[in-house]
Coordinates of C-alpha atoms and ligand atoms in Angstrom, one line a residue:
M1 CA 86.6 111.2 95.3
F2 CA 88.4 107.9 93.9
R3 CA 86.7 105.1 92.5
H4 CA 88.2 101.8 93.8
R5 CA 88.2 99.3 91.3
T6 CA 87.1 95.4 92.3
S7 CA 90.3 93.4 92.1
F8 CA 90.9 89.6 91.0
S9 CA 89.9 86.5 92.5
G10 CA 92.1 84.9 94.9
G11 CA 95.3 86.7 96.5
I12 CA 95.1 87.8 100.0
K13 CA 94.4 91.0 102.1
L14 CA 97.3 92.1 103.5
A15 CA 97.3 95.0 106.6
M16 CA 98.1 98.1 104.8
P17 CA 99.0 101.0 107.2
D18 CA 98.4 104.6 106.0
R19 CA 101.6 106.2 104.3
I20 CA 103.1 108.5 106.3
A21 CA 105.7 111.4 105.4
A22 CA 108.7 108.7 106.1
D23 CA 107.7 106.5 103.4
A24 CA 108.7 109.1 101.0
V25 CA 111.9 109.8 102.0
V26 CA 115.2 108.6 100.1
R27 CA 118.6 108.6 102.0
Q28 CA 121.8 108.4 99.9
M29 CA 124.0 105.5 100.7
P30 CA 127.6 106.7 101.0
F31 CA 130.2 104.6 98.9
A32 CA 131.4 101.4 100.1
P33 CA 135.1 101.0 99.8
L34 CA 135.3 98.3 97.0
L35 CA 132.6 98.2 94.7
R36 CA 131.8 94.6 92.9
L37 CA 130.1 94.8 89.8
P38 CA 129.1 91.7 87.8
L39 CA 128.9 92.1 84.1
R40 CA 125.4 90.2 83.9
Q41 CA 122.8 91.8 86.1
H42 CA 119.8 90.6 84.4
A43 CA 118.3 87.8 82.4
G44 CA 120.2 87.9 79.2
A45 CA 123.8 87.9 78.2
A46 CA 126.6 89.3 80.2
A47 CA 128.6 92.8 79.2
V48 CA 131.9 92.7 77.8
A49 CA 134.5 94.5 79.9
V50 CA 136.2 97.8 78.0
V51 CA 138.4 98.9 80.9
R52 CA 141.9 97.2 82.2
A53 CA 142.9 96.8 86.1
G54 CA 144.5 99.6 87.4
E55 CA 142.4 102.1 85.2
E56 CA 141.1 105.3 86.8
V57 CA 137.3 106.0 85.3
L58 CA 134.7 108.7 86.0
R59 CA 131.4 108.2 87.6
G60 CA 129.1 107.2 84.5
Q61 CA 131.5 106.2 82.3
L62 CA 131.2 103.2 80.2
L63 CA 132.9 99.7 82.2
A64 CA 131.5 97.1 80.0
R65 CA 129.8 96.8 76.3
A66 CA 126.6 95.2 75.4
E67 CA 127.6 92.5 72.3
D68 CA 124.3 91.2 71.8
E69 CA 120.4 92.1 72.0
T70 CA 119.9 90.4 75.2
A71 CA 122.7 92.4 77.1
V72 CA 122.9 95.9 78.5
P73 CA 126.0 97.9 79.0
L74 CA 127.6 98.6 82.6
H75 CA 128.6 102.2 83.7
A76 CA 131.0 103.0 86.6
P77 CA 128.8 103.9 89.9
A78 CA 131.8 105.9 91.2
T79 CA 134.7 107.7 89.9
G80 CA 137.6 105.4 91.0
R81 CA 139.9 102.9 90.1
V82 CA 139.4 99.5 88.4
V83 CA 141.3 97.1 91.0
R84 CA 140.2 93.6 89.4
I85 CA 138.7 92.1 86.7
G86 CA 137.8 88.6 87.0
E87 CA 135.1 85.8 88.1
Q88 CA 132.6 85.7 91.1
S89 CA 130.2 82.9 91.8
D90 CA 126.6 83.6 90.3
G91 CA 124.9 82.1 93.2
A92 CA 123.6 79.5 91.2
G93 CA 126.3 77.1 91.3
G94 CA 128.6 79.0 87.8
T95 CA 130.5 81.9 87.8
V96 CA 129.9 85.6 86.2
G97 CA 132.7 87.6 85.2
V98 CA 133.3 90.8 87.6
I99 CA 134.5 94.3 87.6
E100 CA 135.9 95.4 91.0
L101 CA 136.1 99.4 91.8
A102 CA 137.5 101.1 94.5
P103 CA 136.0 105.0 94.6
L104 CA 138.4 107.9 94.9
P105 CA 137.4 109.3 98.3
G106 CA 138.3 112.8 97.5
D107 CA 136.5 112.9 94.3
T108 CA 133.3 115.1 93.8
Q109 CA 131.4 112.0 92.2
E110 CA 129.7 114.2 89.9
Q111 CA 128.5 111.8 86.9
A112 CA 129.6 112.6 83.5
R113 CA 126.7 113.3 81.7
E114 CA 126.1 112.5 77.9
R115 CA 123.5 113.9 75.7
T116 CA 120.1 114.7 76.9
F117 CA 116.6 113.3 75.2
D118 CA 113.7 115.0 74.3
A119 CA 110.6 112.9 73.5
D120 CA 109.4 115.7 71.3
R121 CA 112.4 116.3 69.1
L122 CA 113.6 112.4 68.6
D123 CA 112.2 109.7 66.7
A124 CA 111.1 106.3 68.7
D125 CA 114.6 104.5 67.3
E126 CA 116.7 107.1 68.9
L127 CA 114.8 106.9 72.0
L128 CA 115.0 103.2 72.0
A129 CA 118.8 103.2 71.3
A130 CA 119.1 105.7 74.4
I131 CA 117.4 103.4 76.6
R132 CA 119.6 100.8 75.9
E133 CA 122.6 102.8 76.0
A134 CA 121.7 104.0 79.8
G135 CA 121.7 100.5 80.6
I136 CA 118.3 100.1 82.2
I137 CA 116.5 97.0 82.8
G138 CA 113.1 96.2 84.3
L139 CA 113.3 97.5 87.9
G140 CA 110.2 95.7 89.1
G141 CA 109.7 91.9 88.9
E142 CA 110.9 92.0 85.3
R143 CA 114.5 92.0 85.2
G144 CA 115.3 91.7 81.4
P145 CA 116.8 94.7 79.4
T146 CA 113.9 97.2 78.7
H147 CA 114.9 97.8 75.2
Q148 CA 114.5 94.2 74.1
R149 CA 111.0 94.2 75.7
L150 CA 110.2 97.3 73.4
Q151 CA 111.5 96.0 70.6
R152 CA 109.1 92.9 71.0
A153 CA 106.3 95.0 71.9
R154 CA 106.8 97.3 69.0
K155 CA 106.2 94.4 66.7
R156 CA 103.2 93.2 68.3
G157 CA 101.7 96.8 68.9
V158 CA 100.8 98.5 72.0
A159 CA 97.6 100.6 72.8
V160 CA 98.0 101.3 76.3
L161 CA 101.1 101.8 78.6
V162 CA 100.1 100.4 82.2
I163 CA 102.5 102.1 84.8
N164 CA 102.5 99.6 87.7
G165 CA 102.6 102.0 90.9
I166 CA 101.3 99.0 93.6
E167 CA 104.3 98.0 96.0
G168 CA 105.4 94.4 95.2
E169 CA 105.8 93.6 98.6
P170 CA 104.4 94.5 101.9
G171 CA 106.5 96.8 104.0
F172 CA 108.1 98.1 101.1
T173 CA 108.0 101.8 100.4
R174 CA 109.5 102.5 96.8
V175 CA 106.0 103.8 95.4
P176 CA 105.4 106.6 97.9
A177 CA 109.3 107.8 97.3
L178 CA 108.9 107.5 93.7
L179 CA 105.7 109.7 93.6
A180 CA 107.0 112.0 95.8
R181 CA 110.1 112.7 94.8
H182 CA 110.2 111.5 91.1
G183 CA 107.2 112.8 90.0
S184 CA 108.4 114.3 86.6
D185 CA 110.5 111.6 86.0
V186 CA 107.6 109.3 85.8
I187 CA 105.9 111.7 83.4
S188 CA 108.8 112.0 80.9
G189 CA 109.3 108.4 81.7
A190 CA 105.5 107.6 80.3
R191 CA 106.3 110.2 77.6
F192 CA 109.4 108.6 76.1
L193 CA 107.9 105.3 76.5
G194 CA 104.7 106.0 74.6
K195 CA 106.7 107.5 71.8
V196 CA 108.9 104.5 71.6
L197 CA 106.0 101.9 71.7
G198 CA 103.4 104.5 69.6
S199 CA 100.7 104.1 72.1
Q200 CA 98.5 107.1 72.6
D201 CA 97.2 106.1 76.4
A202 CA 98.6 105.8 79.7
V203 CA 97.4 104.3 82.8
L204 CA 98.9 104.8 86.4
A205 CA 97.7 102.1 88.7
V206 CA 98.4 102.6 92.5
E207 CA 96.5 100.9 95.7
K208 CA 94.5 103.2 97.9
P209 CA 97.3 104.1 100.1
D210 CA 99.2 105.6 97.4
A211 CA 96.0 107.5 95.7
N212 CA 96.1 110.8 97.1
S213 CA 100.4 111.3 96.4
A214 CA 99.6 109.9 92.6
S215 CA 96.6 112.3 92.1
A216 CA 99.2 115.2 93.6
M217 CA 101.5 113.9 91.2
L218 CA 99.7 114.2 88.3
A219 CA 98.2 117.4 89.2
D220 CA 101.4 118.9 89.3
S221 CA 102.3 117.8 85.8
E222 CA 102.4 120.4 83.3
N223 CA 102.0 117.9 80.3
H224 CA 98.4 117.4 79.2
D225 CA 99.3 113.9 77.7
R226 CA 99.8 112.9 81.3
P227 CA 98.6 109.4 82.6
V228 CA 95.5 108.9 83.9
L229 CA 94.9 107.1 87.5
A230 CA 93.3 103.7 88.2
V231 CA 92.9 103.2 92.0
L232 CA 92.8 99.9 93.1
R233 CA 91.5 98.3 96.3
P234 CA 94.5 96.9 97.6
R235 CA 95.1 93.1 97.6
Y236 CA 98.4 91.1 97.6
P237 CA 99.7 90.1 94.7
Q238 CA 98.1 92.7 92.8
G239 CA 101.2 94.2 91.1
A240 CA 101.7 90.9 89.1
A241 CA 101.6 92.1 85.7
E242 CA 99.0 89.5 84.6
L243 CA 96.6 90.2 87.5
L244 CA 97.0 93.8 87.0
V245 CA 95.7 93.9 83.4
R246 CA 93.1 91.4 84.3
T247 CA 91.7 94.0 87.2
L248 CA 92.3 97.0 84.6
A249 CA 90.3 95.5 81.9
R250 CA 87.4 94.1 84.2
R251 CA 86.0 97.6 83.9
P252 CA 86.7 100.6 81.5
V253 CA 89.4 102.9 83.0
E254 CA 88.3 106.6 82.8
G255 CA 89.8 108.4 80.1
I256 CA 91.1 105.6 78.1
P257 CA 88.6 105.0 75.2
A258 CA 89.3 101.2 75.1
F259 CA 91.3 99.3 77.4
N260 CA 92.2 96.4 75.4
A261 CA 94.5 93.7 77.8
E262 CA 96.0 92.2 74.8
K263 CA 97.4 95.4 73.7
A264 CA 98.4 96.6 77.0
M265 CA 101.8 96.4 78.3
V266 CA 103.1 96.9 81.7
F267 CA 105.9 99.1 83.3
S268 CA 106.8 99.3 87.0
L269 CA 106.7 102.9 88.3
A270 CA 110.3 102.6 89.3
T271 CA 111.5 101.5 85.4
V272 CA 109.5 104.4 84.3
A273 CA 110.8 106.9 86.5
E274 CA 114.4 105.5 86.0
I275 CA 113.8 106.0 82.2
G276 CA 112.6 109.7 82.8
R277 CA 115.4 110.5 85.1
L278 CA 118.3 109.0 83.0
L279 CA 117.2 110.1 79.6
S280 CA 116.0 113.6 80.6
H281 CA 119.3 114.2 82.4
G282 CA 121.7 112.5 80.0
L283 CA 123.0 110.0 82.5
T284 CA 123.5 106.1 82.8
M285 CA 122.2 103.7 85.3
T286 CA 124.8 103.7 88.2
D287 CA 122.3 103.3 91.5
Q288 CA 119.1 101.9 92.2
L289 CA 116.3 102.8 94.7
I290 CA 115.9 100.4 97.4
T291 CA 114.0 99.7 100.8
L292 CA 115.8 98.2 103.4
A293 CA 113.1 96.8 106.2
G294 CA 112.9 94.3 109.0
D295 CA 113.5 94.2 112.8
G296 CA 117.0 93.8 112.4
L297 CA 117.3 97.1 111.1
R298 CA 117.3 100.6 113.1
D299 CA 117.1 103.0 110.3
T300 CA 114.5 101.5 107.8
G301 CA 113.2 103.0 104.9
N302 CA 114.5 103.8 101.2
Y303 CA 118.0 104.3 100.3
R304 CA 119.6 105.4 97.0
V305 CA 122.5 103.0 96.6
P306 CA 125.5 102.8 94.4
L307 CA 125.4 99.7 92.0
G308 CA 128.2 97.3 93.2
T309 CA 127.6 97.9 97.2
P310 CA 127.5 94.8 99.2
V311 CA 124.6 94.1 101.0
G312 CA 126.1 93.9 104.5
F313 CA 127.8 97.2 103.9
A314 CA 124.1 98.9 103.3
L315 CA 122.6 96.9 106.2
A316 CA 125.4 98.2 108.3
Q317 CA 124.6 101.7 107.0
A318 CA 120.7 101.4 108.1
G319 CA 122.0 100.5 111.6
A320 CA 121.7 96.7 111.2
H321 CA 121.7 94.8 114.6
S322 CA 124.8 92.5 115.5
E323 CA 122.9 89.3 115.3
L324 CA 121.3 89.0 112.2
D325 CA 119.9 85.9 111.7
R326 CA 118.5 86.0 108.3
V327 CA 118.4 88.8 105.3
L328 CA 116.0 88.2 102.3
D329 CA 116.7 89.5 99.0
G330 CA 113.3 90.9 98.1
G331 CA 110.5 91.1 100.6
P332 CA 108.5 89.1 103.1
M333 CA 106.4 87.3 100.4
R334 CA 108.5 86.7 97.9
G335 CA 112.5 86.8 99.2
H336 CA 115.1 84.6 98.9
A337 CA 117.3 84.0 101.9
L338 CA 120.6 85.2 101.2
G339 CA 123.8 82.9 101.8
H340 CA 126.3 86.0 102.3
L341 CA 126.3 89.6 103.0
D342 CA 129.4 90.1 100.5
R343 CA 126.7 89.9 97.8
P344 CA 126.6 92.9 95.5
I345 CA 123.6 95.1 94.9
T346 CA 122.7 95.0 91.5
K347 CA 120.3 97.1 88.9
G348 CA 117.3 94.7 89.6
A349 CA 117.4 94.6 93.5
T350 CA 114.2 96.2 95.1
G351 CA 115.0 95.6 98.9
F352 CA 115.8 93.7 101.7
V353 CA 114.6 92.4 104.8
A354 CA 116.6 91.9 107.8
M355 CA 115.8 89.8 110.6
V356 CA 116.7 89.1 114.1
A357 CA 117.2 85.6 115.3
N358 CA 114.0 85.3 117.5
E359 CA 111.8 85.9 114.1
Q360 CA 113.1 82.3 112.6
A361 CA 112.8 80.6 116.0
S362 CA 109.1 81.5 116.3
L363 CA 108.2 80.0 112.9
P364 CA 105.9 76.9 113.6
E365 CA 106.8 73.4 112.5
P366 CA 105.0 72.3 109.3
M367 CA 101.9 69.4 110.2
A368 CA 100.1 67.5 107.7
C369 CA 97.9 68.7 105.1
I370 CA 94.4 68.7 106.4
R371 CA 92.7 69.5 103.0
C372 CA 91.2 72.9 104.0
G373 CA 91.1 74.4 100.5
E374 CA 92.6 77.8 102.1
C375 CA 95.5 77.4 99.7
V376 CA 93.3 77.0 96.7
A377 CA 91.2 79.9 97.4
A378 CA 94.2 82.1 97.4
C379 CA 95.7 81.3 94.4
P380 CA 95.4 84.1 92.4
L381 CA 96.1 82.1 89.3
Q382 CA 93.9 79.2 90.3
L383 CA 96.6 76.6 90.7
H384 CA 96.1 73.9 93.1
P385 CA 98.7 74.1 95.4
A386 CA 97.6 71.6 98.0
E387 CA 97.9 68.9 95.0
L388 CA 101.2 70.4 94.1
G389 CA 102.4 70.4 97.5
L390 CA 101.5 66.3 97.9
L391 CA 103.3 65.6 94.5
A392 CA 106.4 67.5 95.4
R393 CA 106.7 65.6 98.9
R394 CA 106.6 62.4 96.8
G395 CA 109.1 63.8 94.3
E396 CA 106.4 63.4 91.3
I397 CA 108.1 66.4 89.7
Q398 CA 106.9 65.7 86.0
A399 CA 103.3 65.3 87.4
M400 CA 103.4 68.8 88.9
V401 CA 104.5 70.1 85.6
E402 CA 102.8 68.3 83.2
D403 CA 99.3 68.1 85.1
W404 CA 99.4 70.8 87.5
H405 CA 100.9 73.5 85.6
L406 CA 103.8 74.1 88.1
E407 CA 105.8 76.6 85.5
R408 CA 102.8 79.1 85.8
C409 CA 103.2 79.7 89.6
F410 CA 105.2 82.8 90.0
E411 CA 105.9 81.9 93.7
C412 CA 103.8 84.8 95.3
G413 CA 103.7 83.1 98.3
C414 CA 99.5 83.4 99.0
C415 CA 99.3 79.8 99.5
A416 CA 102.2 79.3 101.9
Y417 CA 100.8 82.4 103.8
V418 CA 97.3 81.1 104.3
C419 CA 98.1 77.4 105.2
P420 CA 97.1 76.9 108.4
S421 CA 99.7 73.5 108.8
H422 CA 102.4 76.0 108.0
I423 CA 103.6 73.9 105.1
P424 CA 106.6 75.4 103.0
L425 CA 104.5 75.3 99.9
V426 CA 106.5 78.2 97.8
Q427 CA 109.8 76.5 98.9
M428 CA 108.6 73.4 97.7
F429 CA 107.8 74.6 94.2
R430 CA 110.8 76.5 94.0
A431 CA 112.8 73.2 94.6
A432 CA 110.7 71.5 92.3
K433 CA 111.0 74.0 89.3
K434 CA 114.7 73.9 90.0
Q435 CA 114.8 70.4 89.2
S436 CA 112.5 70.0 86.7
R437 CA 114.5 72.8 84.5
R438 CA 117.8 70.5 85.7
A439 CA 116.4 67.2 84.1
K440 CA 115.3 69.5 81.0
A441 CA 118.6 70.7 80.7
L442 CA 120.3 67.5 81.0
A443 CA 117.6 65.7 78.6
A444 CA 118.6 68.3 75.8
G445 CA 122.5 67.6 76.7
E446 CA 122.9 71.4 77.8
E447 CA 124.9 72.2 81.1
P448 CA 122.2 72.6 83.8
A449 CA 122.0 76.0 85.2
Ligands
SF4_501 S1 102.8 80.8 95.0 FE1 102.0 79.7 93.3 S2 101.1 78.2 93.6 FE2 101.2 79.3 95.5 S3 99.5 80.8 95.5 FE3 101.1 82.2 94.3 S4 100.9 81.3 92.1 FE4 99.3 79.8 93.4
SF4_502 S1 95.9 75.1 103.0 FE1 97.6 73.7 103.6 S2 96.3 72.5 105.0 FE2 95.3 73.5 103.7 S3 95.0 72.4 101.7 FE3 96.2 73.9 101.6 S4 98.2 72.8 101.9 FE4 96.4 71.5 102.7

């Protein structure tokens, strides 16, 4: 019997269907004829190409090296030929370097394996270097280089490693797939991270629909230092690191002598599994596990997709409807509409939602704010979305930032979800943040992003 912890204040209760066997299935996506690999796929500096156009490369081979601490290396997702090294739009008005790779159709596509790693034999510095060399970045909401986060965390000291097994978006099913198919990788990843951080304890936090799979996964592990399980009542957006730590700290976690919120560090389940998978087998990061969802697809579910695959190609493989109206990068609550489907799938992708035309047509028109306060009650950070919305309409961006803490908003979408006037609060906040950052950059004499 699980004891379900109480949650944070605010947020919303979304319908959480029970997990079905299909949620744990992962299908392999075939190679697209051309893979397009941006040299920067994360927050930080771009990698620097070490291959030339026309060169043949092996799957897993280094394509671009990291030249500073904020960069991660890039490896070939397929054995193939480098077709072009050039520039492409970064989707934010600038450009970024890109390597285009044509997979060789007749090749076995076995990944070239490097050295395998063992948490018992290697020291923390060697494991940290291995995480960096494998090209790993945060695969949940946090998309920065994992080695850089770890370096910072080592300085401040971490007592508890929190493995975030909470689905970030309704309708996404990466958590059951990871628990069912990558259990041993999760356990190894937790051990690698524990050694790097010097932390003794680890907690795996999941919500009720995933409790049985998580429990079975832990029971299968032969390691005695496996994480302890914390089962939480489903509540969106509980997977946000700040809220998760707050929830876990509210009551002591069984098996963890002292849960210190200040000394806890959260990693997504996907990141932990990827660290375990890559380091244990001497692999580099060449693909990503994503969910493809939405009424516009016949074969929704989880796919392992080679990096650089165009979104349109991936959707076509999942049986995309011929008249897709909108595709979201991310889930229904926090996703952004994609401008075009040629965009490549990169390391930080979690999933896409493809919608047919009639879904958007049925979106109701926004009306005036009726001051009901629903959005205020729903905001998990206790911001004041109604006031922020009013200021956004008046263009008073400075007041939004200075007086109403706009930058704290992490765009969870709860306020817009509950608003009976259908005011697109999140889109307004996103636009205001962009404007504010642009103004700040200009004032500092920098080129706005
Ligand atoms: S989108 Fe921002 S303002 Fe709205 S509920 Fe979430 S954190 Fe609060
Ligand atoms: S929920 Fe909508 S209508 Fe109600 S106070 Fe907030 S913005 Fe206004």
